[in-house]
mmCIF file of C-alpha atoms in Angstrom:
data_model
loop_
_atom_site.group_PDB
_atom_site.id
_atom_site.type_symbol
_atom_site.label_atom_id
_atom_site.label_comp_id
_atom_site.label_asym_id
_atom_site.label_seq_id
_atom_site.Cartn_x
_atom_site.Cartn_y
_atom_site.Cartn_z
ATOM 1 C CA UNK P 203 0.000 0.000 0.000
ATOM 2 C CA UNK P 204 2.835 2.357 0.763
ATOM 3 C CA UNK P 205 4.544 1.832 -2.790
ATOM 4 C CA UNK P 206 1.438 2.621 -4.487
ATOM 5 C CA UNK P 207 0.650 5.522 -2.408
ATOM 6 C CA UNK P 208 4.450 6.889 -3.103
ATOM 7 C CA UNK P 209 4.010 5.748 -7.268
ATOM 8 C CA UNK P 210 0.738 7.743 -7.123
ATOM 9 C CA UNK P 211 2.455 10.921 -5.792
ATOM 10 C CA UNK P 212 5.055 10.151 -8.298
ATOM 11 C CA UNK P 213 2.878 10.005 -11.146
ATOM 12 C CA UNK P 214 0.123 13.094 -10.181
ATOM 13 C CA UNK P 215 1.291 15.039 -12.868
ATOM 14 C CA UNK P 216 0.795 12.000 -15.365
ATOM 15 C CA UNK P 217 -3.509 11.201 -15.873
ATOM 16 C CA UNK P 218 -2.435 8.464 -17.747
ATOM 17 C CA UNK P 219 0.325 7.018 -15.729
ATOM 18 C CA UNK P 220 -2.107 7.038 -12.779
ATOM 19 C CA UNK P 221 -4.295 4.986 -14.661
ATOM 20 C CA UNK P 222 -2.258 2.567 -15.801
ATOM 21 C CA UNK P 223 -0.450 2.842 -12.330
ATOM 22 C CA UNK P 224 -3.591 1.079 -11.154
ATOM 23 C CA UNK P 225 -3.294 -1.720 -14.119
ATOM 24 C CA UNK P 226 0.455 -2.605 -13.206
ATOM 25 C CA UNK P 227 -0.588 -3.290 -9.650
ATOM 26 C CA UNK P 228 -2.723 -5.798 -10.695
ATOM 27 C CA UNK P 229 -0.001 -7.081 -14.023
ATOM 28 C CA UNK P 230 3.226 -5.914 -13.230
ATOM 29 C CA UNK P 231 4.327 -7.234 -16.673
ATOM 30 C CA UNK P 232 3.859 -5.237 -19.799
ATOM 31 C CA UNK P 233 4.327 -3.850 -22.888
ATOM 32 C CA UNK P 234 4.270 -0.335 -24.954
ATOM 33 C CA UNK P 235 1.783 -2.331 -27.001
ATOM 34 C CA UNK P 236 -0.429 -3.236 -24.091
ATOM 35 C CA UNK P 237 -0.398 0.402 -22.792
ATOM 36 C CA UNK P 238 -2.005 1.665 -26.168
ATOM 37 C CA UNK P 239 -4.582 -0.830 -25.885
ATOM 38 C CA UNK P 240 -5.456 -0.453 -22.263
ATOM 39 C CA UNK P 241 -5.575 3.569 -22.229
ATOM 40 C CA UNK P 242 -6.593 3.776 -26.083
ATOM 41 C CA UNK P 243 -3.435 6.513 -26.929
ATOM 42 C CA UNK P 244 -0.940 6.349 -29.956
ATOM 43 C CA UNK P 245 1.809 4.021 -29.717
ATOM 44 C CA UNK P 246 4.304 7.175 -29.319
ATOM 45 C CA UNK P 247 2.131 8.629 -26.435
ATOM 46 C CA UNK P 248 2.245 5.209 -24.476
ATOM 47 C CA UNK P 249 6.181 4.900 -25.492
ATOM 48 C CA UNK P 250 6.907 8.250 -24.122
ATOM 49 C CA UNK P 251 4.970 7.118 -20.888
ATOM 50 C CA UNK P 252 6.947 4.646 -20.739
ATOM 51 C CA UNK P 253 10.216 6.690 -20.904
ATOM 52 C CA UNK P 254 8.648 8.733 -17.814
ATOM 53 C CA UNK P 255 7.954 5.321 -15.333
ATOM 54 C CA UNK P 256 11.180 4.174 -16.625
ATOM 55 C CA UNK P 257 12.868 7.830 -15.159
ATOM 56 C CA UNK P 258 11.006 7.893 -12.044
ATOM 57 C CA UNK P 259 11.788 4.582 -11.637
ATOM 58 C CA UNK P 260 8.684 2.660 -11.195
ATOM 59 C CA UNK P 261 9.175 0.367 -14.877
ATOM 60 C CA UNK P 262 12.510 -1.848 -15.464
ATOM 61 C CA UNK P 263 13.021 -2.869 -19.388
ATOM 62 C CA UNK P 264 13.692 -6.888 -19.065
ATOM 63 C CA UNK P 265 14.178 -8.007 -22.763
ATOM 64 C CA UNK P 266 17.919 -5.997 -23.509
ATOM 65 C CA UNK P 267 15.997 -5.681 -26.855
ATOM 66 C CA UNK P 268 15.131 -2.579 -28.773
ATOM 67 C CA UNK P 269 12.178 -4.086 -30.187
ATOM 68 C CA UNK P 270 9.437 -6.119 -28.348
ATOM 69 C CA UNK P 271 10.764 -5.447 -25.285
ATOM 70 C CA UNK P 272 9.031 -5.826 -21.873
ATOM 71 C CA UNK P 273 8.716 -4.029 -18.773
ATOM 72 C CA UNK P 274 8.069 -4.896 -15.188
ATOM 73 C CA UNK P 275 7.243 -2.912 -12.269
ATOM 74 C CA UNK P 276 10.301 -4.587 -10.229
ATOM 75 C CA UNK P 277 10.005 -3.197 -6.520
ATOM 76 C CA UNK P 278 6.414 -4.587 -6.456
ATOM 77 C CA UNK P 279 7.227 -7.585 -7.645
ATOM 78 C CA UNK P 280 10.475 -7.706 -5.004
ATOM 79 C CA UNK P 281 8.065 -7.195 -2.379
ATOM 80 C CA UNK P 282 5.741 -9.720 -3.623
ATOM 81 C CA UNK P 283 8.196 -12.414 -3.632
ATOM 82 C CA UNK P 284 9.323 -11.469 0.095
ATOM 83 C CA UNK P 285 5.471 -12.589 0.986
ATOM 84 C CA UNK P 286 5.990 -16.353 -0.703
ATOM 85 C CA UNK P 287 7.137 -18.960 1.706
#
């Protein structure tokens, strides 16, 4: 609850990174061509959002591609795996 309180507050300049904010918490795995599907904005829009989570530090790139590459929200998923036995 406290990293998605301090991503919101992150992100309260961003409408649309607040919204998909909410989507990652639920899929931390994703992709500039899932963003323009979920949110409905040009493929440059959701690449540029991605550019923004990836400066603030809420996306990691996992591929090492420059194409088809994939992004996960890594310190919820570090805290996720701290919860497994």
């Amino acid at each position: 609850m406290e990293l998605q309180k301090h991503y919101q507050q992150t992100l309260a300049d961003k409408p649309n990174g607040l919204r998909l904010l909410d989507y990652l918490f639920t899929q931390p795995f994703i992709t500039v061509g899932d963003i323009t599907k979920l949110l409905d904005i040009a493929y440059p829009t959701a690449n540029n959002l991605v550019k923004i989570l990836i400066q603030r530090s809420i996306l990691q790139e996992v591929t090492g591609q420059s194409r088809n590459r994939k992004f996960v929200m890594g310190e919820y998923l570090n805290i996720l795996s701290e919860d497994l036995p």
